[in-house]
PDB file of C-alpha atoms in Angstrom:
ATOM      1  CA  GLY A   1      76.391  38.911  50.726  1.00 76.00           C
ATOM      2  CA  TYR A   2      75.427  37.778  47.233  1.00 82.00           C
ATOM      3  CA  SER A   3      72.068  38.037  45.510  1.00 83.00           C
ATOM      4  CA  LEU A   4      71.078  34.853  43.709  1.00 88.00           C
ATOM      5  CA  VAL A   5      68.731  34.646  40.717  1.00 94.00           C
ATOM      6  CA  VAL A   6      67.416  31.179  39.889  1.00 95.00           C
ATOM      7  CA  PHE A   7      65.282  30.090  36.929  1.00 95.00           C
ATOM      8  CA  PRO A   8      63.418  27.183  38.576  1.00 96.00           C
ATOM      9  CA  GLU A   9      62.035  25.792  35.286  1.00 94.00           C
ATOM     10  CA  ALA A  10      65.693  25.094  34.358  1.00 91.00           C
ATOM     11  CA  GLU A  11      65.223  25.915  30.667  1.00 88.00           C
ATOM     12  CA  ARG A  12      63.604  28.333  28.268  1.00 84.00           C
ATOM     13  CA  SER A  13      60.225  27.402  26.866  1.00 81.00           C
ATOM     14  CA  MET A  14      58.737  27.485  23.389  1.00 81.00           C
ATOM     15  CA  THR A  15      55.370  28.403  24.939  1.00 88.00           C
ATOM     16  CA  ASN A  16      53.841  30.732  27.523  1.00 90.00           C
ATOM     17  CA  LYS A  17      53.134  27.822  29.875  1.00 91.00           C
ATOM     18  CA  VAL A  18      54.948  27.920  33.235  1.00 93.00           C
ATOM     19  CA  LYS A  19      56.721  24.567  33.434  1.00 93.00           C
ATOM     20  CA  ARG A  20      57.450  22.410  36.472  1.00 94.00           C
ATOM     21  CA  PHE A  21      59.735  23.977  39.096  1.00 97.00           C
ATOM     22  CA  HIS A  22      62.877  22.155  40.204  1.00 97.00           C
ATOM     23  CA  LYS A  23      63.717  22.115  43.909  1.00 96.00           C
ATOM     24  CA  GLY A  24      67.235  23.601  43.924  1.00 95.00           C
ATOM     25  CA  ALA A  25      66.249  27.218  44.521  1.00 95.00           C
ATOM     26  CA  PHE A  26      63.989  26.320  47.416  1.00 96.00           C
ATOM     27  CA  PHE A  27      66.565  23.981  48.943  1.00 97.00           C
ATOM     28  CA  LEU A  28      69.064  26.865  48.998  1.00 95.00           C
ATOM     29  CA  ALA A  29      66.457  29.255  50.442  1.00 95.00           C
ATOM     30  CA  GLU A  30      65.777  26.775  53.275  1.00 95.00           C
ATOM     31  CA  LYS A  31      69.453  26.000  53.906  1.00 95.00           C
ATOM     32  CA  TYR A  32      70.468  29.656  54.200  1.00 93.00           C
ATOM     33  CA  GLY A  33      67.241  31.061  55.663  1.00 93.00           C
ATOM     34  CA  LEU A  34      66.362  33.259  52.682  1.00 94.00           C
ATOM     35  CA  ASP A  35      63.149  34.863  51.490  1.00 95.00           C
ATOM     36  CA  VAL A  36      61.946  34.108  47.967  1.00 96.00           C
ATOM     37  CA  LEU A  37      61.193  37.033  45.677  1.00 96.00           C
ATOM     38  CA  PRO A  38      59.120  35.990  42.617  1.00 97.00           C
ATOM     39  CA  VAL A  39      59.986  37.665  39.303  1.00 97.00           C
ATOM     40  CA  TYR A  40      57.621  37.201  36.354  1.00 96.00           C
ATOM     41  CA  ILE A  41      58.971  37.482  32.803  1.00 95.00           C
ATOM     42  CA  HIS A  42      56.197  37.990  30.265  1.00 96.00           C
ATOM     43  CA  GLY A  43      56.521  38.038  26.477  1.00 94.00           C
ATOM     44  CA  ASN A  44      59.720  36.037  26.102  1.00 91.00           C
ATOM     45  CA  SER A  45      57.888  33.099  24.511  1.00 90.00           C
ATOM     46  CA  GLU A  46      56.640  35.404  21.740  1.00 91.00           C
ATOM     47  CA  VAL A  47      59.713  37.647  21.301  1.00 91.00           C
ATOM     48  CA  MET A  48      62.506  35.073  21.793  1.00 88.00           C
ATOM     49  CA  PRO A  49      60.970  31.577  21.728  1.00 83.00           C
ATOM     50  CA  LYS A  50      63.288  28.658  22.333  1.00 83.00           C
ATOM     51  CA  ASN A  51      64.820  27.130  19.175  1.00 81.00           C
ATOM     52  CA  ASP A  52      63.731  30.051  16.986  1.00 80.00           C
ATOM     53  CA  PHE A  53      66.309  31.667  14.727  1.00 79.00           C
ATOM     54  CA  MET A  54      65.145  35.278  15.028  1.00 82.00           C
ATOM     55  CA  ILE A  55      63.965  37.887  17.512  1.00 88.00           C
ATOM     56  CA  HIS A  56      60.361  38.906  16.890  1.00 87.00           C
ATOM     57  CA  ASP A  57      58.780  42.308  17.294  1.00 89.00           C
ATOM     58  CA  GLY A  58      57.154  42.647  20.695  1.00 90.00           C
ATOM     59  CA  ALA A  59      57.666  43.574  24.330  1.00 93.00           C
ATOM     60  CA  ILE A  60      59.171  41.691  27.272  1.00 95.00           C
ATOM     61  CA  THR A  61      57.833  42.789  30.651  1.00 96.00           C
ATOM     62  CA  VAL A  62      59.565  41.964  33.933  1.00 97.00           C
ATOM     63  CA  LYS A  63      57.365  42.222  37.019  1.00 97.00           C
ATOM     64  CA  VAL A  64      58.637  41.872  40.582  1.00 97.00           C
ATOM     65  CA  GLY A  65      56.117  40.129  42.789  1.00 96.00           C
ATOM     66  CA  GLN A  66      55.445  40.148  46.507  1.00 96.00           C
ATOM     67  CA  ARG A  67      58.220  38.743  48.696  1.00 97.00           C
ATOM     68  CA  ILE A  68      57.574  35.297  50.221  1.00 97.00           C
ATOM     69  CA  LEU A  69      59.052  35.350  53.717  1.00 97.00           C
ATOM     70  CA  LYS A  70      61.217  32.444  54.845  1.00 95.00           C
ATOM     71  CA  ASP A  71      58.961  31.782  57.866  1.00 93.00           C
ATOM     72  CA  ASP A  72      55.655  31.942  55.939  1.00 95.00           C
ATOM     73  CA  LEU A  73      54.322  28.447  56.604  1.00 95.00           C
ATOM     74  CA  SER A  74      51.371  28.899  54.232  1.00 96.00           C
ATOM     75  CA  PHE A  75      53.800  27.883  51.462  1.00 96.00           C
ATOM     76  CA  GLY A  76      54.895  24.720  53.266  1.00 95.00           C
ATOM     77  CA  LYS A  77      57.163  23.589  56.061  1.00 94.00           C
ATOM     78  CA  ASN A  78      60.086  22.344  53.967  1.00 96.00           C
ATOM     79  CA  TYR A  79      61.662  23.037  50.600  1.00 96.00           C
ATOM     80  CA  SER A  80      59.837  20.155  48.896  1.00 96.00           C
ATOM     81  CA  GLU A  81      56.415  21.468  49.923  1.00 97.00           C
ATOM     82  CA  ARG A  82      57.417  25.053  49.121  1.00 97.00           C
ATOM     83  CA  THR A  83      58.517  24.061  45.627  1.00 97.00           C
ATOM     84  CA  LYS A  84      55.022  22.814  44.787  1.00 97.00           C
ATOM     85  CA  LYS A  85      53.068  25.586  46.509  1.00 97.00           C
ATOM     86  CA  ILE A  86      55.224  28.415  45.201  1.00 97.00           C
ATOM     87  CA  GLN A  87      54.909  26.949  41.708  1.00 97.00           C
ATOM     88  CA  GLN A  88      51.098  26.972  42.044  1.00 97.00           C
ATOM     89  CA  TYR A  89      51.206  30.543  43.366  1.00 97.00           C
ATOM     90  CA  PHE A  90      53.533  31.607  40.572  1.00 97.00           C
ATOM     91  CA  ARG A  91      51.238  30.182  37.890  1.00 96.00           C
ATOM     92  CA  LYS A  92      48.216  32.031  39.301  1.00 96.00           C
ATOM     93  CA  GLU A  93      50.085  35.339  39.500  1.00 97.00           C
ATOM     94  CA  PHE A  94      51.564  34.905  36.029  1.00 96.00           C
ATOM     95  CA  ALA A  95      48.051  34.265  34.666  1.00 95.00           C
ATOM     96  CA  LYS A  96      46.990  37.608  36.179  1.00 96.00           C
ATOM     97  CA  THR A  97      49.933  39.300  34.472  1.00 96.00           C
ATOM     98  CA  ARG A  98      48.919  37.757  31.156  1.00 96.00           C
ATOM     99  CA  THR A  99      45.366  39.039  31.570  1.00 95.00           C
ATOM    100  CA  GLU A 100      46.697  42.551  32.227  1.00 96.00           C
ATOM    101  CA  LEU A 101      49.070  42.632  29.254  1.00 96.00           C
ATOM    102  CA  GLU A 102      47.486  40.523  26.505  1.00 96.00           C
ATOM    103  CA  ASP A 103      44.779  42.426  24.634  1.00 96.00           C
ATOM    104  CA  GLU A 104      43.006  41.406  21.429  1.00 97.00           C
ATOM    105  CA  ASN A 105      46.034  42.445  19.333  1.00 97.00           C
ATOM    106  CA  TYR A 106      48.644  40.621  21.408  1.00 97.00           C
ATOM    107  CA  PHE A 107      49.069  37.567  19.124  1.00 96.00           C
ATOM    108  CA  ARG A 108      48.564  39.536  15.901  1.00 96.00           C
ATOM    109  CA  ASN A 109      52.231  39.526  14.853  1.00 93.00           C
ATOM    110  CA  ALA A 110      52.731  35.885  15.827  1.00 93.00           C
ATOM    111  CA  LEU A 111      49.715  34.905  13.726  1.00 95.00           C
ATOM    112  CA  PHE A 112      50.824  36.855  10.656  1.00 95.00           C
ATOM    113  CA  ASN A 113      54.425  35.616  10.966  1.00 92.00           C
ATOM    114  CA  SER A 114      53.175  32.022  10.866  1.00 92.00           C
ATOM    115  CA  PHE A 115      51.747  32.717   7.387  1.00 94.00           C
ATOM    116  CA  LEU A 116      54.699  34.705   5.986  1.00 88.00           C
ATOM    117  CA  TYR A 117      55.816  32.092   3.468  1.00 87.00           C
ATOM    118  CA  LYS A 118      52.367  31.329   2.132  1.00 92.00           C
ATOM    119  CA  GLU A 119      50.887  32.869  -1.015  1.00 93.00           C
ATOM    120  CA  ASN A 120      50.141  36.591  -0.769  1.00 94.00           C
ATOM    121  CA  GLU A 121      46.404  36.027  -1.175  1.00 95.00           C
ATOM    122  CA  VAL A 122      46.431  33.592   1.760  1.00 96.00           C
ATOM    123  CA  LEU A 123      48.323  35.989   4.044  1.00 96.00           C
ATOM    124  CA  GLN A 124      46.034  38.860   3.020  1.00 96.00           C
ATOM    125  CA  ALA A 125      42.932  36.775   3.688  1.00 96.00           C
ATOM    126  CA  VAL A 126      44.245  35.923   7.176  1.00 97.00           C
ATOM    127  CA  LYS A 127      45.046  39.589   7.868  1.00 97.00           C
ATOM    128  CA  ASN A 128      41.622  40.770   6.726  1.00 97.00           C
ATOM    129  CA  ASP A 129      39.892  38.087   8.778  1.00 97.00           C
ATOM    130  CA  PHE A 130      41.841  38.916  11.933  1.00 98.00           C
ATOM    131  CA  ASP A 131      41.357  42.678  11.632  1.00 97.00           C
ATOM    132  CA  SER A 132      37.612  42.167  11.153  1.00 97.00           C
ATOM    133  CA  ASN A 133      37.159  39.562  13.900  1.00 97.00           C
ATOM    134  CA  LYS A 134      39.935  40.091  16.463  1.00 97.00           C
ATOM    135  CA  THR A 135      37.444  40.962  19.203  1.00 97.00           C
ATOM    136  CA  HIS A 136      35.551  37.740  18.518  1.00 97.00           C
ATOM    137  CA  TYR A 137      38.764  35.678  18.584  1.00 97.00           C
ATOM    138  CA  PHE A 138      39.652  37.326  21.903  1.00 97.00           C
ATOM    139  CA  ASN A 139      36.243  36.469  23.356  1.00 97.00           C
ATOM    140  CA  LEU A 140      36.414  32.902  22.038  1.00 97.00           C
ATOM    141  CA  ASN A 141      39.705  32.375  23.861  1.00 96.00           C
ATOM    142  CA  LYS A 142      38.091  33.437  27.127  1.00 95.00           C
ATOM    143  CA  ILE A 143      35.178  31.003  26.641  1.00 96.00           C
ATOM    144  CA  ILE A 144      37.326  27.907  26.016  1.00 96.00           C
ATOM    145  CA  SER A 145      39.350  26.748  29.021  1.00 92.00           C
ATOM    146  CA  PRO A 146      43.045  25.827  28.613  1.00 89.00           C
ATOM    147  CA  LYS A 147      42.809  22.039  28.942  1.00 87.00           C
ATOM    148  CA  GLU A 148      39.704  21.239  26.892  1.00 91.00           C
ATOM    149  CA  LYS A 149      39.958  18.911  23.893  1.00 95.00           C
ATOM    150  CA  ILE A 150      38.531  20.570  20.795  1.00 96.00           C
ATOM    151  CA  LEU A 151      37.272  19.181  17.513  1.00 96.00           C
ATOM    152  CA  HIS A 152      37.165  22.070  15.061  1.00 96.00           C
ATOM    153  CA  LEU A 153      35.236  21.927  11.794  1.00 96.00           C
ATOM    154  CA  SER A 154      36.524  24.869   9.815  1.00 95.00           C
ATOM    155  CA  GLY A 155      36.742  26.404   6.393  1.00 91.00           C
ATOM    156  CA  ASP A 156      39.673  28.764   6.978  1.00 95.00           C
ATOM    157  CA  PHE A 157      43.451  28.494   6.600  1.00 96.00           C
ATOM    158  CA  GLY A 158      44.013  27.408  10.201  1.00 95.00           C
ATOM    159  CA  GLN A 159      44.161  30.891  11.761  1.00 97.00           C
ATOM    160  CA  THR A 160      41.506  30.094  14.370  1.00 97.00           C
ATOM    161  CA  ASP A 161      43.489  27.077  15.589  1.00 97.00           C
ATOM    162  CA  VAL A 162      46.745  29.054  15.638  1.00 96.00           C
ATOM    163  CA  LEU A 163      45.232  31.771  17.822  1.00 97.00           C
ATOM    164  CA  LEU A 164      43.672  29.243  20.206  1.00 97.00           C
ATOM    165  CA  ALA A 165      46.974  27.359  20.494  1.00 95.00           C
ATOM    166  CA  LEU A 166      49.133  30.464  20.917  1.00 95.00           C
ATOM    167  CA  ASN A 167      46.902  31.656  23.740  1.00 95.00           C
ATOM    168  CA  GLN A 168      46.947  28.366  25.670  1.00 94.00           C
ATOM    169  CA  ALA A 169      49.684  25.865  24.883  1.00 90.00           C
ATOM    170  CA  GLU A 170      47.895  23.021  26.706  1.00 90.00           C
ATOM    171  CA  ARG A 171      44.894  23.013  24.388  1.00 92.00           C
ATOM    172  CA  LYS A 172      44.496  19.901  22.259  1.00 94.00           C
ATOM    173  CA  ILE A 173      42.912  20.771  18.927  1.00 96.00           C
ATOM    174  CA  THR A 174      41.982  18.441  16.095  1.00 96.00           C
ATOM    175  CA  ASN A 175      40.868  20.208  12.945  1.00 96.00           C
ATOM    176  CA  TYR A 176      38.947  18.914   9.967  1.00 95.00           C
ATOM    177  CA  THR A 177      38.781  21.267   7.004  1.00 94.00           C
ATOM    178  CA  SER A 178      36.606  20.055   4.140  1.00 88.00           C
ATOM    179  CA  ASP A 179      38.618  22.052   1.566  1.00 92.00           C
ATOM    180  CA  PRO A 180      41.756  19.933   0.864  1.00 93.00           C
ATOM    181  CA  GLU A 181      43.788  22.909  -0.388  1.00 95.00           C
ATOM    182  CA  ARG A 182      43.129  24.951   2.747  1.00 95.00           C
ATOM    183  CA  ARG A 183      43.759  21.881   4.898  1.00 94.00           C
ATOM    184  CA  ALA A 184      47.157  21.404   3.230  1.00 94.00           C
ATOM    185  CA  ILE A 185      48.081  25.040   3.901  1.00 95.00           C
ATOM    186  CA  ALA A 186      47.025  24.785   7.557  1.00 94.00           C
ATOM    187  CA  LYS A 187      49.070  21.607   8.042  1.00 93.00           C
ATOM    188  CA  GLN A 188      52.276  23.406   7.053  1.00 92.00           C
ATOM    189  CA  ASN A 189      51.954  26.174   9.648  1.00 93.00           C
ATOM    190  CA  TYR A 190      54.950  25.970  11.987  1.00 88.00           C
ATOM    191  CA  VAL A 191      52.754  26.674  15.026  1.00 90.00           C
ATOM    192  CA  ALA A 192      51.109  23.305  14.370  1.00 88.00           C
ATOM    193  CA  LYS A 193      54.514  21.677  14.870  1.00 84.00           C
ATOM    194  CA  ARG A 194      54.961  23.309  18.299  1.00 85.00           C
ATOM    195  CA  ARG A 195      51.473  22.954  19.758  1.00 89.00           C
ATOM    196  CA  ASN A 196      48.872  20.215  20.166  1.00 89.00           C
ATOM    197  CA  LEU A 197      47.414  20.820  16.701  1.00 92.00           C
ATOM    198  CA  ASN A 198      46.377  17.950  14.467  1.00 93.00           C
ATOM    199  CA  TYR A 199      44.862  18.374  11.004  1.00 94.00           C
ATOM    200  CA  SER A 200      42.860  15.296  10.049  1.00 93.00           C
ATOM    201  CA  ASP A 201      42.206  14.162   6.473  1.00 93.00           C
ATOM    202  CA  THR A 202      39.000  12.433   7.591  1.00 92.00           C
ATOM    203  CA  LEU A 203      36.216  13.594   9.873  1.00 89.00           C
ATOM    204  CA  PRO A 204      36.819  12.189  13.412  1.00 88.00           C
ATOM    205  CA  ASP A 205      33.914  10.560  15.223  1.00 82.00           C
ATOM    206  CA  GLY A 206      34.183  13.042  18.112  1.00 78.00           C
ATOM    207  CA  LYS A 207      34.134  10.588  21.024  1.00 83.00           C
ATOM    208  CA  GLU A 208      37.339  11.848  22.678  1.00 89.00           C
ATOM    209  CA  PHE A 209      36.542  15.585  22.536  1.00 94.00           C
ATOM    210  CA  ASP A 210      34.931  17.999  24.994  1.00 94.00           C
ATOM    211  CA  ILE A 211      33.983  20.731  22.525  1.00 95.00           C
ATOM    212  CA  LEU A 212      32.738  20.813  18.963  1.00 96.00           C
ATOM    213  CA  LEU A 213      33.802  24.132  17.465  1.00 97.00           C
ATOM    214  CA  VAL A 214      32.169  24.902  14.119  1.00 96.00           C
ATOM    215  CA  SER A 215      33.260  27.740  11.850  1.00 96.00           C
ATOM    216  CA  ASP A 216      32.411  26.096   8.518  1.00 93.00           C
ATOM    217  CA  GLU A 217      29.302  27.431   6.774  1.00 90.00           C
ATOM    218  CA  ASN A 218      28.991  24.071   4.992  1.00 88.00           C
ATOM    219  CA  TRP A 219      28.469  22.181   8.260  1.00 90.00           C
ATOM    220  CA  ASP A 220      25.567  19.728   7.880  1.00 84.00           C
ATOM    221  CA  GLY A 221      24.342  20.115  11.476  1.00 82.00           C
ATOM    222  CA  ASN A 222      25.465  16.709  12.741  1.00 79.00           C
ATOM    223  CA  THR A 223      26.806  16.994  16.277  1.00 77.00           C
ATOM    224  CA  GLY A 224      27.762  13.672  17.814  1.00 81.00           C
ATOM    225  CA  ASP A 225      28.058  13.799  21.606  1.00 87.00           C
ATOM    226  CA  PHE A 226      29.925  16.756  23.136  1.00 93.00           C
ATOM    227  CA  LYS A 227      29.799  18.697  26.392  1.00 93.00           C
ATOM    228  CA  ARG A 228      29.559  21.951  24.449  1.00 95.00           C
ATOM    229  CA  ILE A 229      29.005  23.060  20.881  1.00 95.00           C
ATOM    230  CA  ILE A 230      30.313  26.469  19.789  1.00 97.00           C
ATOM    231  CA  LEU A 231      29.231  28.088  16.533  1.00 97.00           C
ATOM    232  CA  PHE A 232      31.783  30.704  15.518  1.00 97.00           C
ATOM    233  CA  LYS A 233      31.438  33.232  12.696  1.00 95.00           C
ATOM    234  CA  ILE A 234      28.615  31.319  11.006  1.00 94.00           C
ATOM    235  CA  ASN A 235      24.925  32.148  10.686  1.00 89.00           C
ATOM    236  CA  LYS A 236      23.551  28.612  10.500  1.00 85.00           C
ATOM    237  CA  SER A 237      20.604  27.819  12.758  1.00 87.00           C
ATOM    238  CA  PHE A 238      21.026  25.018  15.261  1.00 90.00           C
ATOM    239  CA  ARG A 239      18.418  23.096  17.236  1.00 89.00           C
ATOM    240  CA  ASP A 240      18.978  19.937  19.261  1.00 89.00           C
ATOM    241  CA  GLU A 241      16.870  19.043  22.290  1.00 90.00           C
ATOM    242  CA  ARG A 242      20.001  17.683  23.981  1.00 92.00           C
ATOM    243  CA  TYR A 243      21.574  21.159  24.072  1.00 93.00           C
ATOM    244  CA  SER A 244      20.647  24.523  25.545  1.00 95.00           C
ATOM    245  CA  MET A 245      22.155  27.854  24.461  1.00 95.00           C
ATOM    246  CA  VAL A 246      24.124  29.354  27.364  1.00 96.00           C
ATOM    247  CA  ILE A 247      26.098  32.152  25.676  1.00 95.00           C
ATOM    248  CA  THR A 248      25.152  34.360  22.782  1.00 95.00           C
ATOM    249  CA  GLN A 249      27.507  37.044  21.542  1.00 94.00           C
ATOM    250  CA  LYS A 250      28.112  38.584  18.175  1.00 92.00           C
ATOM    251  CA  GLU A 251      29.665  35.783  16.056  1.00 95.00           C
ATOM    252  CA  ILE A 252      29.683  33.332  19.008  1.00 97.00           C
ATOM    253  CA  ARG A 253      26.928  30.976  20.187  1.00 97.00           C
ATOM    254  CA  VAL A 254      27.587  28.381  22.854  1.00 97.00           C
ATOM    255  CA  PHE A 255      25.323  25.389  23.467  1.00 96.00           C
ATOM    256  CA  GLU A 256      25.742  23.184  26.529  1.00 95.00           C
ATOM    257  CA  LYS A 257      24.554  19.642  26.880  1.00 92.00           C
ATOM    258  CA  VAL A 258      21.541  19.309  29.161  1.00 90.00           C
ATOM    259  CA  ASN A 259      22.010  16.766  31.947  1.00 77.00           C
TER     260      ASN A 259
END
């Protein structure tokens, strides 16, 4: 006669990534012949992230999904199979929820909060840049897939990397900023401590990366060997017979390596 709520990840997360499901909930559902009703909680990783000392401004949305019947064999024949397949289903449905709720302003507060203890001129520069280019940041996030390894040549204070990392926690980003002062400021951003962000003091050779992202007007045009090259917020011309332009938007040009 009881209703049971189980958090199958077993812990809160510091990110918006759905973690691995444990089997306990699905063992109980099998043992007692129960349906599984998915419930998606969106926004908690931004409003109340694990290990943070404050509650941030924002919204938490709870969405009740479609009931998974106990005799629905499409999710597996036993609790072990159902754990894996329901986890995959949950991740897909949660991604849809994110798409519905996260507009171009969604990470605005999180970005600005990460620069709160920097000099006023730095915070103001980040605010002005975001307000002028938020649509372009939003579009850039849609172009780069979650698991790609990115080498970013930039001239900013790290705001591009922060937005890319906040959007997809699995992204691995290595940044090289030619300005040592800006590089030092970017290194101290607390988002860099919680995501796969690395700020290099020397220019990496690029062999281990999928994407070269360039937002530094001082870029000399050298490319190395990448699957894709993305020019972001810069007006420099680029020609390389190894690459063909596949996307052109305002402030974004994407070049793909020709096979």
